[in-house]
CSV table of C-alpha atoms in Angstrom, one decimal:
chain,number,residue,atom,x,y,z
O,1,UNK,CA,0.0,0.0,0.0
O,2,UNK,CA,1.3,3.5,-0.9
O,3,UNK,CA,1.9,6.5,1.2
O,4,UNK,CA,1.0,10.1,0.4
O,5,UNK,CA,3.7,11.8,-1.8
O,6,UNK,CA,6.0,14.2,0.0
O,7,UNK,CA,5.8,16.5,-3.0
O,8,UNK,CA,2.1,17.2,-2.3
O,9,UNK,CA,1.5,20.9,-2.1
O,10,UNK,CA,-0.1,22.4,1.0
O,11,UNK,CA,-3.5,22.5,-0.8
O,12,UNK,CA,-3.2,18.9,-2.1
O,13,UNK,CA,-2.3,17.7,1.4
O,14,UNK,CA,-5.2,19.6,2.9
O,15,UNK,CA,-7.6,18.1,0.3
O,16,UNK,CA,-6.3,14.6,1.0
O,17,UNK,CA,-6.7,15.1,4.7
O,18,UNK,CA,-10.3,16.4,4.2
O,19,UNK,CA,-11.3,13.4,2.2
O,20,UNK,CA,-9.8,11.0,4.7
O,21,UNK,CA,-11.6,12.8,7.6
O,22,UNK,CA,-14.8,12.6,5.7
O,23,UNK,CA,-14.2,8.9,5.0
O,24,UNK,CA,-13.9,8.2,8.7
O,25,UNK,CA,-17.0,10.3,9.5
O,26,UNK,CA,-19.1,8.4,7.0
O,27,UNK,CA,-17.6,4.9,7.5
O,28,UNK,CA,-16.0,4.8,11.0
O,29,UNK,CA,-14.3,1.6,12.1
O,30,UNK,CA,-16.2,0.3,15.1
O,31,UNK,CA,-14.5,-0.5,18.4
O,32,UNK,CA,-11.0,0.6,17.4
O,33,UNK,CA,-9.6,3.1,19.9
O,34,UNK,CA,-6.4,3.6,18.0
O,35,UNK,CA,-8.3,4.6,14.8
O,36,UNK,CA,-10.7,6.8,16.7
O,37,UNK,CA,-7.9,8.8,18.4
O,38,UNK,CA,-5.8,9.0,15.3
O,39,UNK,CA,-8.6,10.2,13.0
O,40,UNK,CA,-9.6,12.8,15.6
O,41,UNK,CA,-6.1,14.2,15.6
O,42,UNK,CA,-6.0,14.0,11.8
O,43,UNK,CA,-9.3,15.9,11.5
O,44,UNK,CA,-8.1,18.7,13.9
O,45,UNK,CA,-4.8,19.0,11.9
O,46,UNK,CA,-6.7,19.1,8.6
O,47,UNK,CA,-9.0,21.8,9.9
O,48,UNK,CA,-6.1,23.9,11.1
O,49,UNK,CA,-4.4,23.6,7.7
O,50,UNK,CA,-7.6,24.5,5.8
O,51,UNK,CA,-8.0,27.5,8.1
O,52,UNK,CA,-4.5,28.7,7.2
O,53,UNK,CA,-5.2,28.3,3.5
O,54,UNK,CA,-8.4,30.2,3.8
O,55,UNK,CA,-6.6,33.2,5.4
O,56,UNK,CA,-5.6,34.2,1.8
O,57,UNK,CA,-9.3,34.4,0.9
O,58,UNK,CA,-10.0,36.7,3.8
O,59,UNK,CA,-7.4,39.1,2.6
O,60,UNK,CA,-8.9,39.1,-0.9
O,61,UNK,CA,-12.4,39.5,0.5
O,62,UNK,CA,-11.4,42.6,2.5
O,63,UNK,CA,-9.9,44.1,-0.6
O,64,UNK,CA,-13.1,43.5,-2.5
O,65,UNK,CA,-15.1,45.1,0.3
O,66,UNK,CA,-12.8,48.1,0.2
O,67,UNK,CA,-13.3,48.5,-3.5
O,68,UNK,CA,-17.1,48.6,-3.0
O,69,UNK,CA,-17.0,51.3,-0.4
O,70,UNK,CA,-14.6,53.3,-2.6
O,71,UNK,CA,-17.1,53.1,-5.4
O,72,UNK,CA,-19.9,54.3,-3.0
O,73,UNK,CA,-17.7,57.3,-1.9
O,74,UNK,CA,-17.1,58.3,-5.4
O,75,UNK,CA,-20.8,58.1,-6.2
O,76,UNK,CA,-21.6,60.5,-3.4
O,77,UNK,CA,-19.0,63.0,-4.5
O,78,UNK,CA,-20.0,62.8,-8.2
O,79,UNK,CA,-23.7,63.2,-7.4
O,80,UNK,CA,-23.2,66.2,-5.2
O,81,UNK,CA,-20.7,67.8,-7.5
O,82,UNK,CA,-23.0,67.4,-10.5
O,83,UNK,CA,-25.8,69.2,-8.6
O,84,UNK,CA,-23.4,72.1,-7.8
O,85,UNK,CA,-22.4,72.6,-11.4
O,86,UNK,CA,-25.6,74.3,-12.4
O,87,UNK,CA,-27.0,77.8,-12.6
O,88,UNK,CA,-27.2,79.5,-9.2
O,89,UNK,CA,-30.5,78.7,-7.5
O,90,UNK,CA,-31.8,77.8,-4.0
O,91,UNK,CA,-31.4,74.1,-4.8
O,92,UNK,CA,-27.9,74.6,-6.2
O,93,UNK,CA,-26.8,76.6,-3.1
O,94,UNK,CA,-28.0,73.8,-0.9
O,95,UNK,CA,-25.9,71.4,-2.8
O,96,UNK,CA,-22.9,73.7,-2.5
O,97,UNK,CA,-23.3,73.6,1.3
O,98,UNK,CA,-23.3,69.8,1.2
O,99,UNK,CA,-20.2,69.8,-1.0
O,100,UNK,CA,-18.4,72.1,1.4
O,101,UNK,CA,-18.7,69.3,4.0
O,102,UNK,CA,-17.5,66.7,1.6
O,103,UNK,CA,-14.5,68.8,0.6
O,104,UNK,CA,-13.2,68.7,4.1
O,105,UNK,CA,-12.4,65.1,3.3
O,106,UNK,CA,-12.0,64.8,-0.4
O,107,UNK,CA,-12.0,61.7,-2.6
O,108,UNK,CA,-8.4,61.2,-1.6
O,109,UNK,CA,-9.6,59.3,1.5
O,110,UNK,CA,-10.0,56.3,-0.9
O,111,UNK,CA,-6.2,56.2,-1.1
O,112,UNK,CA,-5.7,56.1,2.7
O,113,UNK,CA,-4.9,53.0,4.6
O,114,UNK,CA,-7.8,50.7,5.5
O,115,UNK,CA,-7.9,52.0,9.1
O,116,UNK,CA,-7.6,55.7,8.2
O,117,UNK,CA,-10.2,55.4,5.5
O,118,UNK,CA,-12.6,53.8,7.9
O,119,UNK,CA,-12.2,56.5,10.4
O,120,UNK,CA,-12.6,59.3,7.8
O,121,UNK,CA,-15.7,57.6,6.3
O,122,UNK,CA,-17.4,57.5,9.7
O,123,UNK,CA,-16.5,61.1,10.4
O,124,UNK,CA,-17.7,62.2,7.0
O,125,UNK,CA,-21.0,60.3,7.3
O,126,UNK,CA,-21.6,61.9,10.8
O,127,UNK,CA,-21.0,65.4,9.4
O,128,UNK,CA,-23.1,65.0,6.2
O,129,UNK,CA,-26.0,63.4,8.2
O,130,UNK,CA,-26.1,66.3,10.7
O,131,UNK,CA,-29.7,67.4,11.4
O,132,UNK,CA,-28.9,71.0,10.2
O,133,UNK,CA,-28.1,69.6,6.7
O,134,UNK,CA,-31.4,67.7,6.4
O,135,UNK,CA,-33.0,70.3,4.1
O,136,UNK,CA,-29.8,70.7,2.1
O,137,UNK,CA,-29.6,67.0,1.4
O,138,UNK,CA,-33.1,67.0,0.0
O,139,UNK,CA,-31.9,69.2,-2.8
O,140,UNK,CA,-30.0,66.1,-4.1
O,141,UNK,CA,-32.7,63.4,-4.4
O,142,UNK,CA,-30.3,60.5,-4.8
O,143,UNK,CA,-28.0,61.5,-1.9
O,144,UNK,CA,-29.7,59.7,1.0
O,145,UNK,CA,-29.8,56.5,-1.0
O,146,UNK,CA,-26.1,56.8,-1.8
O,147,UNK,CA,-25.3,57.6,1.9
O,148,UNK,CA,-27.2,54.4,2.8
O,149,UNK,CA,-25.1,52.4,0.3
O,150,UNK,CA,-21.9,53.7,1.9
O,151,UNK,CA,-23.1,52.9,5.4
O,152,UNK,CA,-23.8,49.4,4.2
O,153,UNK,CA,-20.5,48.9,2.4
O,154,UNK,CA,-18.6,50.3,5.4
O,155,UNK,CA,-20.4,47.9,7.8
O,156,UNK,CA,-19.6,45.0,5.5
O,157,UNK,CA,-16.0,46.1,5.4
O,158,UNK,CA,-15.9,46.3,9.2
O,159,UNK,CA,-17.2,42.8,9.5
O,160,UNK,CA,-14.6,41.4,7.2
O,161,UNK,CA,-11.9,43.5,8.8
O,162,UNK,CA,-12.8,42.1,12.3
O,163,UNK,CA,-12.8,38.6,10.9
O,164,UNK,CA,-9.4,39.0,9.4
O,165,UNK,CA,-8.0,40.6,12.5
O,166,UNK,CA,-9.3,37.7,14.7
O,167,UNK,CA,-7.9,35.2,12.2
O,168,UNK,CA,-4.4,36.9,12.3
O,169,UNK,CA,-4.4,36.8,16.0
O,170,UNK,CA,-5.2,33.1,16.0
O,171,UNK,CA,-2.5,32.4,13.3
O,172,UNK,CA,0.2,34.1,15.4
O,173,UNK,CA,-0.2,31.3,17.9
O,174,UNK,CA,-0.1,28.5,15.3
O,175,UNK,CA,2.5,26.9,13.1
O,176,UNK,CA,3.1,27.9,9.5
O,177,UNK,CA,1.0,26.2,6.9
O,178,UNK,CA,4.0,24.3,5.4
O,179,UNK,CA,4.8,22.8,8.8
O,180,UNK,CA,1.1,21.8,9.4
O,181,UNK,CA,1.1,20.2,5.9
O,182,UNK,CA,4.2,18.2,6.7
O,183,UNK,CA,2.8,17.1,10.0
O,184,UNK,CA,-0.5,16.0,8.4
O,185,UNK,CA,1.4,14.0,5.7
O,186,UNK,CA,3.5,12.3,8.4
O,187,UNK,CA,0.3,11.5,10.4
O,188,UNK,CA,-1.3,9.9,7.4
O,189,UNK,CA,1.8,8.0,6.4
O,190,UNK,CA,3.2,7.0,9.8
O,191,UNK,CA,0.1,6.7,12.0
O,192,UNK,CA,-2.4,5.3,9.6
O,193,UNK,CA,-1.0,3.7,6.5
O,194,UNK,CA,1.0,1.0,8.2
O,195,UNK,CA,-1.7,0.4,10.8
O,196,UNK,CA,-4.5,-0.1,8.3
O,197,UNK,CA,-2.3,-2.3,6.1
O,198,UNK,CA,-1.5,-4.6,9.1
O,199,UNK,CA,-5.1,-4.7,10.4
O,200,UNK,CA,-6.4,-5.4,6.9
O,201,UNK,CA,-4.1,-8.5,6.8
O,202,UNK,CA,-5.2,-9.5,10.3
O,203,UNK,CA,-8.9,-8.9,10.0
O,204,UNK,CA,-9.9,-8.2,6.4
O,205,UNK,CA,-13.6,-8.5,7.1
O,206,UNK,CA,-13.5,-5.5,9.4
O,207,UNK,CA,-10.8,-3.4,7.8
O,208,UNK,CA,-10.6,-4.2,4.0
O,209,UNK,CA,-13.5,-2.0,2.7
O,210,UNK,CA,-12.3,1.0,4.7
O,211,UNK,CA,-8.7,0.5,3.8
O,212,UNK,CA,-9.5,0.2,0.1
O,213,UNK,CA,-11.2,3.6,0.2
O,214,UNK,CA,-8.5,5.1,2.4
O,215,UNK,CA,-5.6,4.0,0.0
O,216,UNK,CA,-7.7,5.0,-3.0
O,217,UNK,CA,-7.7,8.6,-1.7
O,218,UNK,CA,-4.0,8.5,-1.3
O,219,UNK,CA,-3.5,7.0,-4.8
O,220,UNK,CA,-5.7,9.7,-6.3
O,221,UNK,CA,-3.8,12.4,-4.5
O,222,UNK,CA,-0.5,11.0,-5.7
O,223,UNK,CA,-1.8,10.9,-9.3
O,224,UNK,CA,-2.5,14.6,-9.0
O,225,UNK,CA,1.0,15.3,-7.8
O,226,UNK,CA,2.5,13.2,-10.6
O,227,UNK,CA,0.4,14.9,-13.2
O,228,UNK,CA,1.3,18.3,-11.9
O,229,UNK,CA,5.0,17.5,-11.8
O,230,UNK,CA,4.9,16.0,-15.3
O,231,UNK,CA,3.1,19.1,-16.7
O,232,UNK,CA,5.8,21.3,-15.1
O,233,UNK,CA,8.5,19.2,-16.6
O,234,UNK,CA,7.0,19.5,-20.1
O,235,UNK,CA,6.6,23.2,-19.7
O,236,UNK,CA,10.3,23.6,-18.7
O,237,UNK,CA,11.4,21.4,-21.6
O,238,UNK,CA,9.3,23.4,-24.1
O,239,UNK,CA,10.8,26.6,-22.7
O,240,UNK,CA,14.3,25.2,-23.0
O,241,UNK,CA,13.7,24.0,-26.6
O,242,UNK,CA,12.2,27.4,-27.6
O,243,UNK,CA,15.2,29.3,-26.1
O,244,UNK,CA,17.6,27.0,-28.2
């Protein structure tokens, strides 16, 4: 029976660990304390590794949330500015007063750091929503809706920012993803492969079906590794031939 390839990437290792954990959840081996304890450890290690991998997604999600709130900021500035660029009238003058508030901040706030931008957005929203500006805001029919959009996108950003901050605090206390992946591979290879092979020989009726599924997961993972390495080799050979 084979073992999981040491060349498995972090994501390939995590996927193999997930499939093996799911296998044990769906088809647990009854009355085997060693398996129960080993698979519990494997599941915890797998979840930890997946959590580390997902950290990159959190960074990307926060960036997307920032882009949405930047768009909402620009929409407010453009809408107010457009109302100001008209012939002088009572409505136009009201818009000018609103724009004076916005100009204290400027669209440059979208270029600030995440933390600074959040603080400036909150201050700007507080100023522009002041009761004394209620009548002036009415001169710009779309403004209240645009303000509501920005409040929503800022709240969404804050939620993702809090999640990422909590995640980073947790990761500071854990091992790097590469270390977790290596430990997970060792756990599969050293704690389970040999044991399941031996127990299948000793008691095939109890262990054979589970072992076959277990080692099929490993074989499939190793095929992915081999295919990836073969594709990389072909790419390098093609680049070398082209350069010659």
